[in-house]
Structures are given as structure tokens and as C-alpha cells.
Amino acid sequence: PGEGEYLSVLSTHFERVIALDNSASMLNKARAFAAQETLTNVVFVHGDTETALQQKLAIDCAVINMVLHHVPSPGRLFEDISQLLKRDGCLLISDLCHHDQQWAREACGDVWLGFEPDDFSGWAQHAGLREGQSQYMALRNGFQIQVRQFFKP
């Protein structure tokens, strides 16, 4: 959930929102934001997708916003999310398109320098998800963002 700003948007569209983060300090920031905004339908879980699987969570929608380029095995997240999604559930991802800005590794902790659209498509297909809509946006700083939608049939 990062620092929690997006939780206020999600909480208006869903009965229950699960904020999952492997960083206790970020989860605490998100928790403080939710308290400040009086978001009463947000549940905070410290851990990763394996934690969610162990807790046998079943979800209608997963939102992964600017996270995948920081994790060692993004394909694994597709597999885990596919197991967590209910039938007809939706996975919504926004992340960087592939770039060659090597400085981002050290300055921002990026493990990946973005992704090709085919990366997401391949991981989704392997995880049993089908593609939905896609949108690509250029940012003023030279980076491009891809917003992708996948469904569990």
C-alpha cells in the first residue's frame, strides 16, 4: 500500500481492502494514513503474497502499483495472485515499461529496469490469467508506465 494514499480510493469501491506489505514501517505509515482518513474497511497484513496464501485469503481484485520492478521474482507474484483471486477476479498492475536508466537501481532500489509488455503477458498466461485492457502513458521524466488488466477465468 505504500504510504496509503491509494487506500482511500480503493476503500470507496470495495467492502473490504487488504493492505499487504512486507515492510513494517510502510505498513505503519499506511495504517496512520487510514486512521487519519477514517478508513474503517482496511485490514493490514504484514507479509507478502506467500503470507496471503498461508492465510487462505480469497480476493476479488488485486492492485499492484509500482511494485514489480522492486521484487526479485515478479512472475512468482502473478502465480500467487492467480491462486488468491476468486473466479472472474481481476489483477490490475501499473509499472514501468522497460528503460535503460541504470541509475534507478542504486538510487531507487530497482531490481528490474521496467518490463516489456510481453513479460507481463507471459507471466499472466503461465499463471492461468487472461489479458484485459492495457494502457501506456509517457511521463515528463522520460519514463513510460504500463497499466495492465488480467482476469482469472
Coordinates of C-alpha atoms in Angstrom, one line a residue:
P1 CA 0.0 0.0 0.0
G2 CA 3.0 2.4 0.1
E3 CA 2.1 5.2 2.4
G4 CA -1.6 4.5 2.0
E5 CA -2.9 7.3 -0.3
Y6 CA -4.5 4.8 -2.7
L7 CA -6.3 3.1 0.1
S8 CA -8.8 5.9 0.3
V9 CA -9.7 5.4 -3.4
L10 CA -10.0 1.6 -3.1
S11 CA -12.0 1.7 0.2
T12 CA -14.8 3.5 -1.6
H13 CA -15.1 0.8 -4.2
F14 CA -14.7 -2.4 -2.1
E15 CA -16.4 -3.7 1.0
R16 CA -13.0 -4.7 2.4
V17 CA -9.5 -3.7 1.4
I18 CA -6.4 -5.8 2.4
A19 CA -3.2 -3.7 2.6
L20 CA -0.4 -6.2 2.2
D21 CA 3.2 -5.0 2.6
N22 CA 6.5 -6.7 3.6
S23 CA 7.8 -3.5 5.2
A24 CA 6.5 -2.9 8.7
S25 CA 7.4 0.8 8.5
M26 CA 5.5 1.3 5.3
L27 CA 2.6 -0.6 6.7
N28 CA 2.6 1.6 9.7
K29 CA 2.6 4.7 7.5
A30 CA -0.4 3.3 5.6
R31 CA -2.1 2.5 8.9
A32 CA -1.6 6.0 10.1
F33 CA -3.0 7.4 6.8
A34 CA -6.1 5.2 7.0
A35 CA -6.7 6.3 10.6
Q36 CA -6.4 9.9 9.6
E37 CA -8.9 9.4 6.8
T38 CA -11.1 7.2 9.0
L39 CA -11.0 4.3 6.6
T40 CA -12.7 1.6 8.5
N41 CA -12.8 -1.2 5.9
V42 CA -9.0 -1.6 5.5
V43 CA -7.2 -4.7 7.0
F44 CA -3.4 -4.5 7.3
V45 CA -1.3 -7.6 6.7
H46 CA 2.4 -7.6 7.3
G47 CA 4.0 -10.0 4.8
D48 CA 4.0 -10.9 1.1
T49 CA 1.8 -13.0 -1.2
E50 CA 3.0 -16.2 0.4
T51 CA 1.7 -14.8 3.7
A52 CA -1.7 -14.1 2.0
L53 CA -1.7 -17.7 0.6
Q54 CA -1.0 -19.1 4.0
Q55 CA -3.9 -17.1 5.4
K56 CA -6.0 -18.5 2.7
L57 CA -7.2 -15.1 1.6
A58 CA -9.6 -15.0 -1.4
I59 CA -9.8 -11.7 -3.2
D60 CA -11.9 -10.2 -6.0
C61 CA -9.3 -7.7 -7.1
A62 CA -5.5 -7.3 -6.6
V63 CA -3.8 -3.9 -7.3
I64 CA -0.1 -3.9 -7.7
N65 CA 1.0 -0.3 -8.2
M66 CA 4.7 0.4 -9.0
V67 CA 5.9 -2.7 -7.1
L68 CA 7.0 -5.3 -9.5
H69 CA 10.3 -3.5 -10.5
H70 CA 11.4 -3.8 -6.9
V71 CA 10.8 -7.6 -6.4
P72 CA 13.2 -10.4 -7.5
S73 CA 10.6 -12.7 -9.0
P74 CA 7.7 -10.8 -10.5
G75 CA 6.5 -13.9 -12.3
R76 CA 6.0 -15.6 -8.9
L77 CA 3.7 -12.8 -7.8
F78 CA 1.5 -13.5 -10.9
E79 CA 1.3 -17.1 -9.8
D80 CA 0.5 -16.3 -6.2
I81 CA -2.1 -13.7 -7.1
S82 CA -3.8 -16.1 -9.5
Q83 CA -4.2 -18.5 -6.6
L84 CA -5.6 -15.7 -4.4
L85 CA -8.1 -14.4 -6.9
K86 CA -11.7 -15.7 -6.9
R87 CA -13.2 -16.8 -10.2
D88 CA -13.6 -13.7 -12.5
G89 CA -11.3 -11.8 -10.2
C90 CA -9.1 -9.0 -11.6
L91 CA -5.4 -8.2 -11.3
L92 CA -4.6 -4.6 -12.1
I93 CA -0.9 -3.7 -12.5
S94 CA 0.8 -0.4 -13.1
D95 CA 4.5 -0.4 -13.5
L96 CA 7.4 0.9 -15.6
C97 CA 8.0 0.0 -19.2
H98 CA 11.5 -1.2 -19.9
H99 CA 14.1 1.6 -19.8
D100 CA 17.9 1.9 -19.7
Q101 CA 18.2 4.2 -16.7
Q102 CA 20.8 2.2 -14.7
W103 CA 20.9 4.9 -12.0
A104 CA 17.5 3.7 -10.9
R105 CA 19.0 0.5 -9.5
E106 CA 21.1 2.3 -6.9
A107 CA 19.0 5.5 -6.3
C108 CA 15.6 3.8 -6.1
G109 CA 16.4 0.2 -5.3
D110 CA 15.0 -1.1 -8.6
V111 CA 15.8 -4.7 -9.3
W112 CA 14.3 -4.5 -12.8
L113 CA 14.6 -1.7 -15.3
G114 CA 11.0 -1.9 -16.1
F115 CA 9.3 -4.5 -18.2
E116 CA 8.3 -5.3 -21.8
P117 CA 4.5 -5.8 -22.2
D118 CA 5.3 -9.4 -23.3
D119 CA 6.8 -10.0 -19.9
F120 CA 3.5 -9.4 -18.1
S121 CA 1.6 -11.2 -20.8
G122 CA 3.8 -14.3 -20.5
W123 CA 3.7 -14.4 -16.7
A124 CA 0.0 -13.9 -16.7
Q125 CA -0.6 -16.7 -19.2
H126 CA 1.7 -19.1 -17.3
A127 CA -0.4 -18.3 -14.1
G128 CA -3.7 -19.0 -15.9
L129 CA -4.8 -15.4 -16.3
R130 CA -6.3 -13.9 -19.4
E131 CA -5.5 -10.4 -20.6
G132 CA -7.9 -7.5 -20.3
Q133 CA -7.2 -3.9 -21.3
S134 CA -3.9 -2.2 -21.5
Q135 CA -2.9 1.5 -21.4
Y136 CA 0.6 3.0 -21.9
M137 CA 1.5 6.5 -20.7
A138 CA 4.6 8.6 -21.2
L139 CA 5.7 10.7 -18.2
R140 CA 7.6 14.0 -18.4
N141 CA 10.7 12.5 -16.8
G142 CA 11.1 10.1 -19.8
F143 CA 9.7 7.0 -18.2
Q144 CA 6.7 5.2 -19.5
I145 CA 4.1 3.5 -17.4
Q146 CA 2.0 0.5 -18.4
V147 CA -1.3 -0.2 -16.8
R148 CA -2.5 -3.7 -17.4
Q149 CA -5.5 -5.7 -16.5
F150 CA -5.8 -9.5 -16.2
F151 CA -8.6 -11.8 -15.2
K152 CA -8.9 -15.2 -13.7
P153 CA -11.3 -17.2 -15.8

